[in-house]
Coordinates of C-alpha atoms (C1' of nucleotides) in Angstrom, one line a residue:
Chain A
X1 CA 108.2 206.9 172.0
X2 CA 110.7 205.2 170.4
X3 CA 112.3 206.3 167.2
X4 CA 113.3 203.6 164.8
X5 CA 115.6 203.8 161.1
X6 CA 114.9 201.3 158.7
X7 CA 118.5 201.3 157.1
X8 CA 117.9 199.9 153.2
X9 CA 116.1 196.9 154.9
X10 CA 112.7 198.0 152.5
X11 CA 115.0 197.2 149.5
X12 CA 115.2 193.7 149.7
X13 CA 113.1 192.3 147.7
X14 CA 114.3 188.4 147.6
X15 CA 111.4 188.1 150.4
X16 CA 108.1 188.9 150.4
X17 CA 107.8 189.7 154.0
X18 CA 110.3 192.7 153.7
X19 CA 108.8 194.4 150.5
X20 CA 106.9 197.0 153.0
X21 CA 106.3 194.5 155.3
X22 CA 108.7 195.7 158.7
X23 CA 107.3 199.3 158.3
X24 CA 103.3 198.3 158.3
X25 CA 104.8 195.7 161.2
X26 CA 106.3 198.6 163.3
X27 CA 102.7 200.9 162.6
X28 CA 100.9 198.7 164.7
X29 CA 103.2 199.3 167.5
X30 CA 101.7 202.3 169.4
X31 CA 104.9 202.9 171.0
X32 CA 107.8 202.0 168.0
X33 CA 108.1 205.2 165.7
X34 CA 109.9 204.2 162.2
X35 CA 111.9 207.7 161.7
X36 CA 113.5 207.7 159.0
X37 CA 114.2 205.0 156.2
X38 CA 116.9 205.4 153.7
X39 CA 118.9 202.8 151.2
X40 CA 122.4 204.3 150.4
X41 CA 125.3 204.0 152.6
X42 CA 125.8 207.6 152.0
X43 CA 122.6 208.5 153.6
X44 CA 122.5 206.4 157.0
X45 CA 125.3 208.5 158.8
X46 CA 123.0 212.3 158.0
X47 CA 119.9 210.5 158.7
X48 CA 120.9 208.9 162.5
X49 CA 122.6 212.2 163.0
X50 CA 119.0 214.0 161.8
X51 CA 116.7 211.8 164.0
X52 CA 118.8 210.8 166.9
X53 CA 117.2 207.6 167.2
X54 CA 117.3 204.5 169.4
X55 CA 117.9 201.9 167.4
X56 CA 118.6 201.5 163.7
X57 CA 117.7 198.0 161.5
X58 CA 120.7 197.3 159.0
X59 CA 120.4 195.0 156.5
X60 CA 123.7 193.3 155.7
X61 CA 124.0 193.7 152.0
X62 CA 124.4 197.6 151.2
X63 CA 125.5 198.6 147.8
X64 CA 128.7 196.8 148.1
X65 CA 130.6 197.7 151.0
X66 CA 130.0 195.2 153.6
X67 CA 127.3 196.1 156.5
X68 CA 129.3 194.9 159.4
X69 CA 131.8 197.4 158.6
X70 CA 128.8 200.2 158.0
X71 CA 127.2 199.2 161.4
X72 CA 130.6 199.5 163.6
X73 CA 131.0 202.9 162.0
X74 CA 127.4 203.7 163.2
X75 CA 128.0 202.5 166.4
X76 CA 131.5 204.3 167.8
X77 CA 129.9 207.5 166.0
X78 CA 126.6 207.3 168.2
X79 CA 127.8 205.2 171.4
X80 CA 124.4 205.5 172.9
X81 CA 122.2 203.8 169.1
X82 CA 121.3 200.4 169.2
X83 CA 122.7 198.4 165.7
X84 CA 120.5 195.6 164.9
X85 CA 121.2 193.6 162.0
X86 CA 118.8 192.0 159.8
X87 CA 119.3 189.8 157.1
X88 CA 118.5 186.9 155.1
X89 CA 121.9 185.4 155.5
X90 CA 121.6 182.5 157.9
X91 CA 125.7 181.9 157.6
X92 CA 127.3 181.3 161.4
X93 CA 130.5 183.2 160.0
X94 CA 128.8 186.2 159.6
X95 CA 127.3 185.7 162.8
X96 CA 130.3 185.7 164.7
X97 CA 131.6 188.2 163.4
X98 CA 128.5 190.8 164.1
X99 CA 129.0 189.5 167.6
X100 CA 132.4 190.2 168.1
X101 CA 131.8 193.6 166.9
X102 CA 129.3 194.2 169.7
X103 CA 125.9 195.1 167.6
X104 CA 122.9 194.5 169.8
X105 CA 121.1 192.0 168.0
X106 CA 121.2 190.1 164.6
X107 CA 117.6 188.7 163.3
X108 CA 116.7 187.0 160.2
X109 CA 114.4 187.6 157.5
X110 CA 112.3 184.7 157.6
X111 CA 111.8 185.2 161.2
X112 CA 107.6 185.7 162.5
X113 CA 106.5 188.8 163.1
X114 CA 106.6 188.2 167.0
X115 CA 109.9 187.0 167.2
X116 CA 110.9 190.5 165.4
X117 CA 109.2 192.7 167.7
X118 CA 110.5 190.2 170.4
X119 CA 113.9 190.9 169.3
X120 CA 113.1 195.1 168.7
X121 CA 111.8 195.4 172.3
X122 CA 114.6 193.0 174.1
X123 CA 117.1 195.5 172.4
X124 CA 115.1 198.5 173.2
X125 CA 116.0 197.0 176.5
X126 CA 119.0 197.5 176.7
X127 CA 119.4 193.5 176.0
X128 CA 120.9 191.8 173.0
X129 CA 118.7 189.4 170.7
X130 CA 120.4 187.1 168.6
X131 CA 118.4 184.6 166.3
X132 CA 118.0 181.3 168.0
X133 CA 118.4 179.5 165.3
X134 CA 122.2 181.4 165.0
X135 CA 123.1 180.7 168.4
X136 CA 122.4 176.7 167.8
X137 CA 124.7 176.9 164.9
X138 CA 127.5 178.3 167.1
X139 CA 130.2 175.7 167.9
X140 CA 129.9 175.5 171.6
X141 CA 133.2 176.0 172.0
X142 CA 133.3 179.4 170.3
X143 CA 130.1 180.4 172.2
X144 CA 131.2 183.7 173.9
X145 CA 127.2 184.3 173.9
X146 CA 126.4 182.4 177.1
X147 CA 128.5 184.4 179.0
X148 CA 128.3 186.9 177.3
X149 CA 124.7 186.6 177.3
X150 CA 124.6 186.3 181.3
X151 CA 126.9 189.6 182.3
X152 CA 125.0 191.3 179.5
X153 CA 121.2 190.6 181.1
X154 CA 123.4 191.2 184.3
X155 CA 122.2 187.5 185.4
X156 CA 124.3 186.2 188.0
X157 CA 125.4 182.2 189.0
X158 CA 122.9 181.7 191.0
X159 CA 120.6 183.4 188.8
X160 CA 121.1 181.7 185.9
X161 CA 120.8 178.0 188.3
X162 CA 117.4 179.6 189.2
X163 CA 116.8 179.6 186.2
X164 CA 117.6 176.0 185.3
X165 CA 115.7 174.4 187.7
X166 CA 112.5 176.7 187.3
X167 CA 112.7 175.0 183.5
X168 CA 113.1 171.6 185.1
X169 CA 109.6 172.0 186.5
X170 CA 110.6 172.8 190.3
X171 CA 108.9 174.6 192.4
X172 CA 110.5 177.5 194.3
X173 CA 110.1 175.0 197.8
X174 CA 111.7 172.2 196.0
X175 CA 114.5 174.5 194.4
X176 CA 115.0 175.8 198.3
X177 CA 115.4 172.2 199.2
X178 CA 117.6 171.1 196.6
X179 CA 120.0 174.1 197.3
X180 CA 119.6 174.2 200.6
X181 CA 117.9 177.8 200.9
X182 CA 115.4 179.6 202.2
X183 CA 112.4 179.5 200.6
X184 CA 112.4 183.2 200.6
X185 CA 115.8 183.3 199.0
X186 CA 114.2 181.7 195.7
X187 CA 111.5 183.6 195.6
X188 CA 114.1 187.0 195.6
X189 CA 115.9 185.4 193.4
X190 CA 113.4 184.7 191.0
X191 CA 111.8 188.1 191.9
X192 CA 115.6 189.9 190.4
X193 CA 115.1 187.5 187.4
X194 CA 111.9 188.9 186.2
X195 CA 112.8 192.0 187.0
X196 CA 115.9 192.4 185.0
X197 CA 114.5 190.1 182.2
X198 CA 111.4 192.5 181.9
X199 CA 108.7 189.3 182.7
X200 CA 106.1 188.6 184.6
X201 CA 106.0 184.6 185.0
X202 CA 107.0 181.7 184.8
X203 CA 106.2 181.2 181.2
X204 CA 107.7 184.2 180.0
X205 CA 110.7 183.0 181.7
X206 CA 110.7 180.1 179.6
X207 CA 109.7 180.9 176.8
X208 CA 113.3 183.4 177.0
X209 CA 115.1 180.7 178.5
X210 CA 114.3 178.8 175.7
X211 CA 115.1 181.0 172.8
X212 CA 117.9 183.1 174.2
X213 CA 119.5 179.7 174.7
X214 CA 120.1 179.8 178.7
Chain B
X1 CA 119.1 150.4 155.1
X2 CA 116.9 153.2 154.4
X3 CA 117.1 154.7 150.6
X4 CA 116.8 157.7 149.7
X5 CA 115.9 159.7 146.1
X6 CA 117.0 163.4 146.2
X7 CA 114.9 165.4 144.0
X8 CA 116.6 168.6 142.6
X9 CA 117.8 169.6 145.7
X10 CA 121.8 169.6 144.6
X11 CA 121.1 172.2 142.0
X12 CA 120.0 174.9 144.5
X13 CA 122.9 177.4 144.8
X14 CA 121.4 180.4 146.6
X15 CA 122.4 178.2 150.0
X16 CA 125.5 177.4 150.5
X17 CA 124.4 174.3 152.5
X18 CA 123.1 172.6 150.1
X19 CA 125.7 173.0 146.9
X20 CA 126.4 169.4 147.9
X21 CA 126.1 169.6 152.1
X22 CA 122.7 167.9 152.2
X23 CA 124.9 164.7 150.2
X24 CA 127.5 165.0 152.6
X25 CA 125.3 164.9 155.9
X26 CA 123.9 162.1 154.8
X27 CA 126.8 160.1 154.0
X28 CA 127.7 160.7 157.6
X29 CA 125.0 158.1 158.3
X30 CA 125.3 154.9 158.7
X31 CA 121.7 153.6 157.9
X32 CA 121.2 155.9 155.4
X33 CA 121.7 156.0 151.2
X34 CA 121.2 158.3 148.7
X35 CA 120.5 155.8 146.0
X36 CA 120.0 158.4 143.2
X37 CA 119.4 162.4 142.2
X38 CA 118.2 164.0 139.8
X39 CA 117.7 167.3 138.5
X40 CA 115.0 167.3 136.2
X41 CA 111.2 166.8 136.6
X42 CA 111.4 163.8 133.4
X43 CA 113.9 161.9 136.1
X44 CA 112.2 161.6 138.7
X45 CA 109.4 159.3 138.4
X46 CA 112.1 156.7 136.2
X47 CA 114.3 157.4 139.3
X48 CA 112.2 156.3 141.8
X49 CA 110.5 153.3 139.7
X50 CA 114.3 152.1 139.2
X51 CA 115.4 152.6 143.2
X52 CA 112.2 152.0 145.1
X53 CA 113.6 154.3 147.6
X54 CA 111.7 154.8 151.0
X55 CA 111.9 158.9 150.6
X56 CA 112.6 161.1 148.4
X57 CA 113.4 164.9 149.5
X58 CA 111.9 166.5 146.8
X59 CA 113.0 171.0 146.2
X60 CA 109.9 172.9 145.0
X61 CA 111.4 175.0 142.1
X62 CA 111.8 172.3 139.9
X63 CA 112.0 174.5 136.4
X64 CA 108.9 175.9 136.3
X65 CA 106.3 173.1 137.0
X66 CA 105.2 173.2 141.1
X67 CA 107.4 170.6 143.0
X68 CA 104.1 170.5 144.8
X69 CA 102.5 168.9 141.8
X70 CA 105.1 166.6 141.0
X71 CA 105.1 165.4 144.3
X72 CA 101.6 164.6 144.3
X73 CA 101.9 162.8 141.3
X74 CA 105.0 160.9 142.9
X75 CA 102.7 160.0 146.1
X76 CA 99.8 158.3 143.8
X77 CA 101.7 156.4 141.8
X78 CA 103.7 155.6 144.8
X79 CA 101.8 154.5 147.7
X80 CA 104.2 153.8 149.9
X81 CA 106.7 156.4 149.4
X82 CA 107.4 159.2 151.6
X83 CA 108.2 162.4 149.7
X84 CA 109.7 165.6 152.2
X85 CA 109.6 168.9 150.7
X86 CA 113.2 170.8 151.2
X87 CA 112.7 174.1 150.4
X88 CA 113.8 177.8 151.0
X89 CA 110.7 179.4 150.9
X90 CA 109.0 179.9 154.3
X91 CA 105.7 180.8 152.8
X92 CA 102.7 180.0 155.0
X93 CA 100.3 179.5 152.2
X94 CA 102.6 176.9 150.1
X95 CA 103.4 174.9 153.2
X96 CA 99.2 175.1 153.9
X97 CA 99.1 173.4 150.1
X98 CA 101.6 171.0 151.1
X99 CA 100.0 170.1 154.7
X100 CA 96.6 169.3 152.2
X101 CA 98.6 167.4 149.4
X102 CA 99.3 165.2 152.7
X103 CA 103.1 165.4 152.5
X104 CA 105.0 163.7 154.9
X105 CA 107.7 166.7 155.8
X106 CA 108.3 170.2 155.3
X107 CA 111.6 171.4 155.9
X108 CA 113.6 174.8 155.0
X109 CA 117.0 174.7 153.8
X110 CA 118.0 177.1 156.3
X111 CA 117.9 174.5 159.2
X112 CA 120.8 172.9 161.0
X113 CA 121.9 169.7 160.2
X114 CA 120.4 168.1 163.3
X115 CA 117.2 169.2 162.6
X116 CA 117.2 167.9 158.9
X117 CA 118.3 164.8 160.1
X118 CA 115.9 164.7 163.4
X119 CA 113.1 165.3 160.0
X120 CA 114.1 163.1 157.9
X121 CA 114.5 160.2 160.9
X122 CA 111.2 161.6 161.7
X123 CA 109.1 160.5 158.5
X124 CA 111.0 157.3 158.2
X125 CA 109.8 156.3 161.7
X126 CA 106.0 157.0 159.7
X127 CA 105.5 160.5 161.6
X128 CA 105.2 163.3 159.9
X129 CA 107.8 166.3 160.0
X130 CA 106.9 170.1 159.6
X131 CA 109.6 172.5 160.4
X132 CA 108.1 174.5 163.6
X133 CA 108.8 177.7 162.3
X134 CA 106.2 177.4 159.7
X135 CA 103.7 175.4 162.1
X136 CA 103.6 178.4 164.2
X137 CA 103.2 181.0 161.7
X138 CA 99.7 179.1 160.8
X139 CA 96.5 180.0 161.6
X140 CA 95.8 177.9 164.7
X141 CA 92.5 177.0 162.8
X142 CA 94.4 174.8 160.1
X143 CA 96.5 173.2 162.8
X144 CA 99.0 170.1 161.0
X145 CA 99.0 168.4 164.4
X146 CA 95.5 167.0 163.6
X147 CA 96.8 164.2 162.4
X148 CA 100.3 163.9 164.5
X149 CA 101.2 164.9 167.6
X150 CA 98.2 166.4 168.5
X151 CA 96.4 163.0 167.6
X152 CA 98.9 161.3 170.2
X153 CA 98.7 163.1 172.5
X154 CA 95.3 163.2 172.3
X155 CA 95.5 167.1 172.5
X156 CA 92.1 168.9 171.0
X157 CA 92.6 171.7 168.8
X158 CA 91.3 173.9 172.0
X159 CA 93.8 172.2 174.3
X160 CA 96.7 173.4 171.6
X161 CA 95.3 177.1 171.3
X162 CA 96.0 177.2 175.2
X163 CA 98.9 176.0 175.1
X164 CA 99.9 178.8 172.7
X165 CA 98.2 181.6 174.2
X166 CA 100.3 180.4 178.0
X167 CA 103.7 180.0 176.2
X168 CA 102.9 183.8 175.5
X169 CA 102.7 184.4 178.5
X170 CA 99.0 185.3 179.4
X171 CA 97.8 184.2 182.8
X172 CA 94.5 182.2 182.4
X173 CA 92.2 185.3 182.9
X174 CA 93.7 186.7 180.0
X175 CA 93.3 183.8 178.0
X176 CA 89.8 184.1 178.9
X177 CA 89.2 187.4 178.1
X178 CA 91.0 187.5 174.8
X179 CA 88.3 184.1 173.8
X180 CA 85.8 185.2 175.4
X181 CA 85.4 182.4 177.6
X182 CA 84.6 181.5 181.4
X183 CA 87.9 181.5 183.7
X184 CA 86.2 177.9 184.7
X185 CA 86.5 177.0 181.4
X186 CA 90.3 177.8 180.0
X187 CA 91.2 176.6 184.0
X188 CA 89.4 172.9 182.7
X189 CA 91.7 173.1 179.9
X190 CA 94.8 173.4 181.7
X191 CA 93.6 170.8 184.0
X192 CA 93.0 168.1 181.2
X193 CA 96.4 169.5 178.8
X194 CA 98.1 168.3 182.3
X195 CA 96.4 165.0 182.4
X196 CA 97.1 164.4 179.2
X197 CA 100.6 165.1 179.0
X198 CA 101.7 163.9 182.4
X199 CA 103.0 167.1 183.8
X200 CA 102.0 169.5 186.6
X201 CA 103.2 173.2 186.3
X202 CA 103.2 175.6 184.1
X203 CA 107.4 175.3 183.6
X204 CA 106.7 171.7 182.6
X205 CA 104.2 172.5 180.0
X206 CA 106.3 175.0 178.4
X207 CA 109.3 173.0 178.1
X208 CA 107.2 170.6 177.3
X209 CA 105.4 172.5 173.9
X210 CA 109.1 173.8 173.1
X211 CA 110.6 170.6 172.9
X212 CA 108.3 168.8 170.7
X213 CA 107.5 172.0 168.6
X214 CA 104.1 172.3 169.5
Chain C
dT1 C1' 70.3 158.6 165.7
dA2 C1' 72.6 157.2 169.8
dA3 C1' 77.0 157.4 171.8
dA4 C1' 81.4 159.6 172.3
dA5 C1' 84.2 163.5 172.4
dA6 C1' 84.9 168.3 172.9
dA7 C1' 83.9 172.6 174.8
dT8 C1' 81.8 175.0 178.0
dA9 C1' 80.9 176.4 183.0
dC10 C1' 80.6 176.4 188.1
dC11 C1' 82.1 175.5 193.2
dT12 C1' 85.6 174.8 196.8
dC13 C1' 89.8 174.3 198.6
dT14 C1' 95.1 174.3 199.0
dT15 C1' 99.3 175.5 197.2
dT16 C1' 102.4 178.3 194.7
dA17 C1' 103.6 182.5 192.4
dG18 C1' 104.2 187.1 192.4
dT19 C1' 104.7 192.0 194.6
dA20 C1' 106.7 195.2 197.9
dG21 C1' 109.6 196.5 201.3
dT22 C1' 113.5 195.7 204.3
dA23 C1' 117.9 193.9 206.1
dT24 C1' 122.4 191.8 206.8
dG25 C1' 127.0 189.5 206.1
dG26 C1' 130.6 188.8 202.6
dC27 C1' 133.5 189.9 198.9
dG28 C1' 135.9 192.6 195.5
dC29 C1' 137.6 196.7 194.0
dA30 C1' 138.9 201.5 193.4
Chain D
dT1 C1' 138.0 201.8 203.5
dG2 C1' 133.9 202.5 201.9
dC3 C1' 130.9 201.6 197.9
dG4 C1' 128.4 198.4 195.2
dC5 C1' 127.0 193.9 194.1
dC6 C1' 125.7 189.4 195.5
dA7 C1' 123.5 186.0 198.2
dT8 C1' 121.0 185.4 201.8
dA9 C1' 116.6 185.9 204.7
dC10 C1' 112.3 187.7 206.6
dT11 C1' 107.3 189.8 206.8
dA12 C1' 103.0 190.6 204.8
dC13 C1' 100.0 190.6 201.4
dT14 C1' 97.4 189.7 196.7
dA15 C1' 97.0 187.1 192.5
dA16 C1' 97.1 183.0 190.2
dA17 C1' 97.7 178.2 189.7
dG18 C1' 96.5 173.7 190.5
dA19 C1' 93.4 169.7 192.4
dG20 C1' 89.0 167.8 193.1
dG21 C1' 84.4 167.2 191.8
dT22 C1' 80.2 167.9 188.8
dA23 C1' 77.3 169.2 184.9
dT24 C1' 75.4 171.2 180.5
dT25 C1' 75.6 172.0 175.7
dT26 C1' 77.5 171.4 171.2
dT27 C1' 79.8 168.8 167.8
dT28 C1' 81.6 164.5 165.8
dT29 C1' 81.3 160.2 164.6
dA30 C1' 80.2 155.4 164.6

DNA sequence: TAAAAAATACCTCTTTAGTAGTATGGCGCA
DNA sequence: TGCGCCATACTACTAAAGAGGTATTTTTTA
């Protein structure tokens, strides 16, 4: 069971989704347990010391003080919680700078229902889930998500060129020919991808490739 | 030259964007004019009689009337105009009003550039543009494709609920299962989505349905 | 209402994917 | 120098996908 803090993300009320809706979401996940919810900076710190739990949801705009600065606080305190931030602020600056403080994964309000729980469970994890529509923003040449991205899912090289040709449409035969492997070599491969990606298939695969931006 | 009306949409401040970005981007290309703006519902319709522009990107908070009724009015009096919503809110049920008022886009202000532009470009080349976030938060039932990509690809609204239900991953037993149909029958449907679209695997497809925002 | 399109279903067969376990040479690093 | 990670490769097996054909019922539409 997985123990969840809703930290001041009920307040907002500038969208309609996120009046009640992130708690009733979370209910009908048999194995997500919201823990503890609370809307003051002053009460985050007792209440994650309270319920130890695995990850905490931090809206960005909290009373004041800036939620970054909250979050990193949260984090060195409990090196072992997950920080993910969620927010209706679709501004790349803010982005960056939640991923150069290391939090696990930064979603937006407006996102669907499935790409929350997407992002939840990738965190849960141990993964990091960043908005896709965030990581598009990002000047390439900035982008220290791909790699770190890569080390993170602990996807190597010739991993992540598995990965690329499985999206071109090849087959593991053809991707043995092209690279001059063993068939068997691909399928290992591919085996280690879906193993440390959490998948079962080829569409999954995808599907992640595709919004995680590999 | 393509002209273009934009209705309102300078006024929003709650995204930074948009202040005056929307104005900007657009000056950035070459075949494309913003022959007039205006702020007020009264404006409008005089606007567009004066420029005879070939779209107008009409906000929906246009003091207090619905931008979805002026935008209505705006398409009857003007046959041949093409009028794009631009909007923050990513409510389902006003972009269901909009998809049955016939309008030619739906976009939220919270996209990149390149996709406002790739939207825009879209319903000038006559197709229609709905941003793909809000297509797949509807009800498969309601489907906008009808009449667009679906149509041209000749997809049927059963070929497109497969599609969704493999991009989540389900093998085709599942899919079976969960619609209570025949393995035989959802395999059919794979078969003919791959006739249809020219492909062969399921990487393919998947790409494929990510790509044009099926 | 007749024709067309869509959705349904079955059979057979081949290919590819996916699961499980094992193994080995190379390379970096502590 | 030995431990761990990576890339490589194999066997053996099951599950699923894909290709081919055919056919019935329902729904749409001309």
């Amino acid at each position: 069971m997985i123990e969840i803090i809703l930290a001041k993300i009920l307040l907002i009320d500038d969208h309609q989704l996120f009046n009640d809706g992130i708690r009733v979401l979370l209910s009908t996940q048999p194995d997500l347990v919201v823990c503890g919810q609370v809307f003051e900076e002053k009460d985050i710190l007792f209440a994650v010391q309270k319920h130890t739990p695995e990850l905490v949801l931090l809206d960005l705009n909290i009373q004041g003080r800036s939620g970054l600065e909250i979050g990193m606080q949260l984090m060195s305190s409990q090196p072992n919680l997950k920080v993910v931030i969620l927010t209706m602020y679709n501004q790349p600056k803010l982005f960056e700078e939640a991923l150069k403080a290391g939090f696990h994964g930064y979603m937006l309000k407006d996102s669907t229902t499935a790409e929350l729980l997407e992002g939840i469970r990738a965190v849960i994890a141990g993964r990091k889930y960043y908005d896709p529509r965030l990581v598009k923003q990002l000047s390439p040449s900035i982008s220290p998500f791909k790699d770190d991205f890569a080390l993170r899912a602990n996807l190597t090289f010739r991993e992540l060129e598995m990965i690329r040709l499985v999206r071109e449409g090849l087959t593991s035969e053809e991707i043995a020919d092209k690279l001059n492997l063993s068939l068997f070599t691909v399928k290992t491969h591919r085996r280690n991808i879906y193993y440390k990606l959490g998948i079962g298939n080829v569409a999954e695969l995808i599907e992640f490739a595709s919004r995680n931006g590999l």
